[in-house]
Every structure is written in structure tokens, then in C-alpha cells.
Coordinates of C-alpha atoms in Angstrom, one line a residue:
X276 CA -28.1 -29.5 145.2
X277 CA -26.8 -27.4 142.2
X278 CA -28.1 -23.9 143.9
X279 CA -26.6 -25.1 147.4
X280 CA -23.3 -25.6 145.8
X281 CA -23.4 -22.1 144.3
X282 CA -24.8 -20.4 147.0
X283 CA -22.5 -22.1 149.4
X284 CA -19.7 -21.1 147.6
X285 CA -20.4 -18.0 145.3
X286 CA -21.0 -15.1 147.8
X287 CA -22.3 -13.1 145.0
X288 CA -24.8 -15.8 144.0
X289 CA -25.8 -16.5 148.0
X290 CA -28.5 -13.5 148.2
X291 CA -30.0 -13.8 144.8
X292 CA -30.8 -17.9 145.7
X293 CA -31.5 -16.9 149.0
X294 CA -34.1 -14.6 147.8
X295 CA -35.4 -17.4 145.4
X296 CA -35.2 -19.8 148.2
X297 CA -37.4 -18.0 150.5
X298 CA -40.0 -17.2 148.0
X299 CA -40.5 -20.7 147.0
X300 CA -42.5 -23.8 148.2
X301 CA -39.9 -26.7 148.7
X302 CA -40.6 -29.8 146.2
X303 CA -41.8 -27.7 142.8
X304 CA -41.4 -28.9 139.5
X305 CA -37.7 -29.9 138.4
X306 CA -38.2 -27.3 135.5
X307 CA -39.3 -24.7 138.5
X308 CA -36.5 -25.6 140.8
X309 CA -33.8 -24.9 138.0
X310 CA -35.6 -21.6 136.6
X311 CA -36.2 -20.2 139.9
X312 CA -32.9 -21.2 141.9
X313 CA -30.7 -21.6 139.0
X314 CA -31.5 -19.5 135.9
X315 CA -32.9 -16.5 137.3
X316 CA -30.1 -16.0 140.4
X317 CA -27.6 -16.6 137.8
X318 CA -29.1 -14.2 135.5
X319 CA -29.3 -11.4 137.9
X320 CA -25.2 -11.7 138.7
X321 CA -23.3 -9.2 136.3
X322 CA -19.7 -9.5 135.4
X323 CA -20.0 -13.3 136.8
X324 CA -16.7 -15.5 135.9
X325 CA -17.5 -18.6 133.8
X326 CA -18.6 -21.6 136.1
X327 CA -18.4 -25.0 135.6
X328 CA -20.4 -27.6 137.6
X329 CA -19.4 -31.0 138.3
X330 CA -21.9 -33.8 138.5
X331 CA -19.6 -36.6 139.5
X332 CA -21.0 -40.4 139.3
X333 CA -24.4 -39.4 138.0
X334 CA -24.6 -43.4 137.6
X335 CA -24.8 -43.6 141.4
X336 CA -28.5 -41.9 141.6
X337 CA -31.0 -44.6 143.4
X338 CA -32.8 -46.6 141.1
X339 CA -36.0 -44.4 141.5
X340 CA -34.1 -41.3 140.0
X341 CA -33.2 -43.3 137.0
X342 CA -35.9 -41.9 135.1
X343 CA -35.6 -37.7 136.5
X344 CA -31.7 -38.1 135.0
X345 CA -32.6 -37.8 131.0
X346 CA -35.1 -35.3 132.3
X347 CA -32.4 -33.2 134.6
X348 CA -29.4 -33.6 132.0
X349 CA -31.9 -32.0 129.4
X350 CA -33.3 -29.1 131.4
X351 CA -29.4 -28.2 132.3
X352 CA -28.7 -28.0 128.4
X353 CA -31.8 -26.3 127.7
X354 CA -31.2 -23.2 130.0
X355 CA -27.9 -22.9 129.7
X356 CA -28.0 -20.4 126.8
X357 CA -30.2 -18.3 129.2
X358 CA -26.9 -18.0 131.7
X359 CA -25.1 -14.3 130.7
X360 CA -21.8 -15.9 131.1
X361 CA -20.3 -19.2 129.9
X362 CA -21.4 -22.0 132.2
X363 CA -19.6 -25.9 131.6
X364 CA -20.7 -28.8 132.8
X365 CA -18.7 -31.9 133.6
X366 CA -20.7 -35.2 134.0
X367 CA -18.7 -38.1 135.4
X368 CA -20.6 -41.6 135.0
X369 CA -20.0 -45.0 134.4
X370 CA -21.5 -46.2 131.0
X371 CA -25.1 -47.4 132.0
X372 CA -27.5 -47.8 129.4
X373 CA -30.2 -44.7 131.0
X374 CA -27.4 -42.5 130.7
X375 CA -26.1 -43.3 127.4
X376 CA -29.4 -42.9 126.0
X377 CA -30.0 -39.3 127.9
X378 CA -27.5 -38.2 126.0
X379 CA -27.8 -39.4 122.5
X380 CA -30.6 -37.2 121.3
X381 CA -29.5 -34.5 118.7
X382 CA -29.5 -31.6 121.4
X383 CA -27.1 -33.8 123.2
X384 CA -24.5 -34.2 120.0
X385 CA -24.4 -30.9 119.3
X386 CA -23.8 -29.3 122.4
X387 CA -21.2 -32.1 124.5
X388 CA -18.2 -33.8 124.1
X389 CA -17.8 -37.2 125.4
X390 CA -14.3 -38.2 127.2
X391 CA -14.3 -42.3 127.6
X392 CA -11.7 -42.4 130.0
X393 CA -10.3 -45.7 129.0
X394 CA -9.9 -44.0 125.2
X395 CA -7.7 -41.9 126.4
X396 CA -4.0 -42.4 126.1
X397 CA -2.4 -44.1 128.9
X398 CA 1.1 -42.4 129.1
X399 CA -1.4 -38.7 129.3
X400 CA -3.3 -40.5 132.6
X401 CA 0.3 -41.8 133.8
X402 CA 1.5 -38.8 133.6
X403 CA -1.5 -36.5 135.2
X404 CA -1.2 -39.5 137.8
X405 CA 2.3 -39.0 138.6
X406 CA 1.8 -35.1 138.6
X407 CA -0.9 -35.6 141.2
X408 CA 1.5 -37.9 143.2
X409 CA 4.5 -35.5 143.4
X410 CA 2.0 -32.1 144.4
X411 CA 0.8 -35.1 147.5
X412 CA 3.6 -36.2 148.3
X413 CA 5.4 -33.4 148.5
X414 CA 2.5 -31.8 150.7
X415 CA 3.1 -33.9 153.3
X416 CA 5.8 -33.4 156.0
X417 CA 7.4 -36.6 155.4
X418 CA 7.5 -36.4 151.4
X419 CA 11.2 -34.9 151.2
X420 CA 12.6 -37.5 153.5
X421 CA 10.3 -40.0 150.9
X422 CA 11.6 -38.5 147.5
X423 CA 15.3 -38.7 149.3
X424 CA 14.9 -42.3 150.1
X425 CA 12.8 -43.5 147.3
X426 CA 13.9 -41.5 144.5
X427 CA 11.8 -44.4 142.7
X428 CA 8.5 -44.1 144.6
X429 CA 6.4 -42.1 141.8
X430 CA 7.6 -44.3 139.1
X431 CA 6.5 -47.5 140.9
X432 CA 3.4 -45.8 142.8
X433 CA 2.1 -45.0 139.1
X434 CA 2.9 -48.0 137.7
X435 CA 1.1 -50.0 140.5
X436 CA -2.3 -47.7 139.7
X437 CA -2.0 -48.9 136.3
X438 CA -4.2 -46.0 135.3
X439 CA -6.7 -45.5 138.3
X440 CA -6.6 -42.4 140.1
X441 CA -8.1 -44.0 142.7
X442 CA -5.2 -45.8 143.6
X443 CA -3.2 -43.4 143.4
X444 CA -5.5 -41.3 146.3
X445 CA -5.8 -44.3 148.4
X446 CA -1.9 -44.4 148.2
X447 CA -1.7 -41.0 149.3
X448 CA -3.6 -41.4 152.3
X449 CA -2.2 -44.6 153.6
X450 CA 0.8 -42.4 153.3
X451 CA -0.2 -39.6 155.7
X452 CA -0.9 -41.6 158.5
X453 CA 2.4 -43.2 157.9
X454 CA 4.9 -40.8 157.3

């Protein structure tokens, strides 16, 4: 999924995993996969920008994959000091006890930095919220007339999402079909 992503969206990265791709059985080893479609494409870029993948709800994976996460997550650290150029990566997951364990190893600790959203301070999320609010809102071809008849509506839209973006996206597209 990773080397889709880059090669789907990197057009200097396309031909190098293409390459990779095409001189590869499907189903390797996960330690394969990421050398041979990850590492090495990546390696052979020059003058890359830094990159930052996003594995968003990692705590979603079937059951069956439980075990391949600790595994994955650990690989990923591992070759990441192979990358010429500084590579990020952002894991969003709820706190389940496989994933909490995957990365409490001393590897882990010394190389991550772990955000618990509900840590964070509330008026910070209430106020990305309502930035994220205004820039939808204001997108839309009805948000003027809104903001001119509600002057109030991104005060009480971020108080209603009492801290959950996903309120405040649902509220955004409820809006477009009605406005």
C-alpha cells in the first residue's frame, strides 16, 4: 500500500517502483516487499523532499493482521535510516493493547513521539477545529451568506463537536448539500 501511495503520487518515485514492481513475485516477505518497493526506489531518488507517510487507524487492521503490525511498525523504523532524505511517519490508532506493546520496545522510545489526543489541550483542538470550520465554510458557495447570517455559527459548531473533528467534518458536509 505504502509503494502504491508513493508511486501514485510521486512521479519521480513511479518508475523506480515500477521497475521494482515488475521484477518481483507478488506476496514476498514483508521485509522483501519494503526493501525492494520501498527502500531501494527511495534510495535511488536524489534531491527527494522529505516525505511523511500517514498510517491512519492502524487499529482498524482485521484481526488476522494483528500479529504482522509489531512486525510492519518495526521494519518501517528499521529502514528508515537507509532513506537519503528525512522520511516521518504519522501513525493514528486508537489505544489497543497490540499496538501499545509494538511500540514500547527501546527502538520505539528512542525514535517516536507519542501525541494522546485527549492529552492535548482543548482550547489548541478548539481552535484547529474552528480554523478547519472557517477554510469549509468559507469554500462553499453559501458560506458568506452563512457567516453574514450566523455571525455565531463557528463558535457554536465548535462548541457542539466538543473536541471531535469528526463532528466538525460531518457538519461540513451536511452543510453542502444544504446551502
Amino acid at each position: 500500500t505504502i509503494a502504491y501511495q508513493l508511486a501514485k503520487n510521486h512521479e519521480r518515485l513511479r518508475g523506480p517502483i515500477m521497475r521494482a514492481i515488475n521484477s518481483h513475485e507478488a506476496n514476498l516477505a514483508m521485509e522483501f516487499e519494503l526493501d525492494e518497493l520501498i527502500i531501494k526506489p527511495l534510495s535511488q531518488v536524489a534531491d527527494q523532499s522529505p516525505l511523511v507517510f500517514v498510517i491512519d487507524a492502524l487499529d482498524e487492521c482485521p484481526e488476522e493482521a494483528h500479529e504482522r503490525i509489531p512486525r510492519m511498525t518495526y521494519l518501517l523504523m528499521k529502514a528508515l535510516p537507509k532513506i537519503p532524505f528525512p522520511v516521518r511517519i504519522l501513525v493514528t490508532t486508537r489505544p489497543e493493547l497490540h499496538i501499545e506493546e509494538a511500540f514500547q520496545s527501546v527502538e520505539y522510545n528512542e525514535n517516536t513521539k507519542k501525541f494522546v489526543l485527549h492529552d492535548i489541550d482543548p482550547t489548541i483542538v478548539d481552535e484547529d477545529i474552528s480554523k478547519f470550520l472557517t477554510a469549509a465554510i468559507g469554500a462553499l458557495p453559501g458560506g458568506k451568506a452563512l457567516f453574514h447570517e450566523r455571525r455565531d455559527v463557528i463558535p457554536c459548531l465548535v462548541q457542539l463537536a466538543a473536541g471531535l473533528f469528526i463532528y466538525a467534518s460531518t457538519s461540513i458536509k451536511f452543510l453542502k448539500e444544504y446551502i
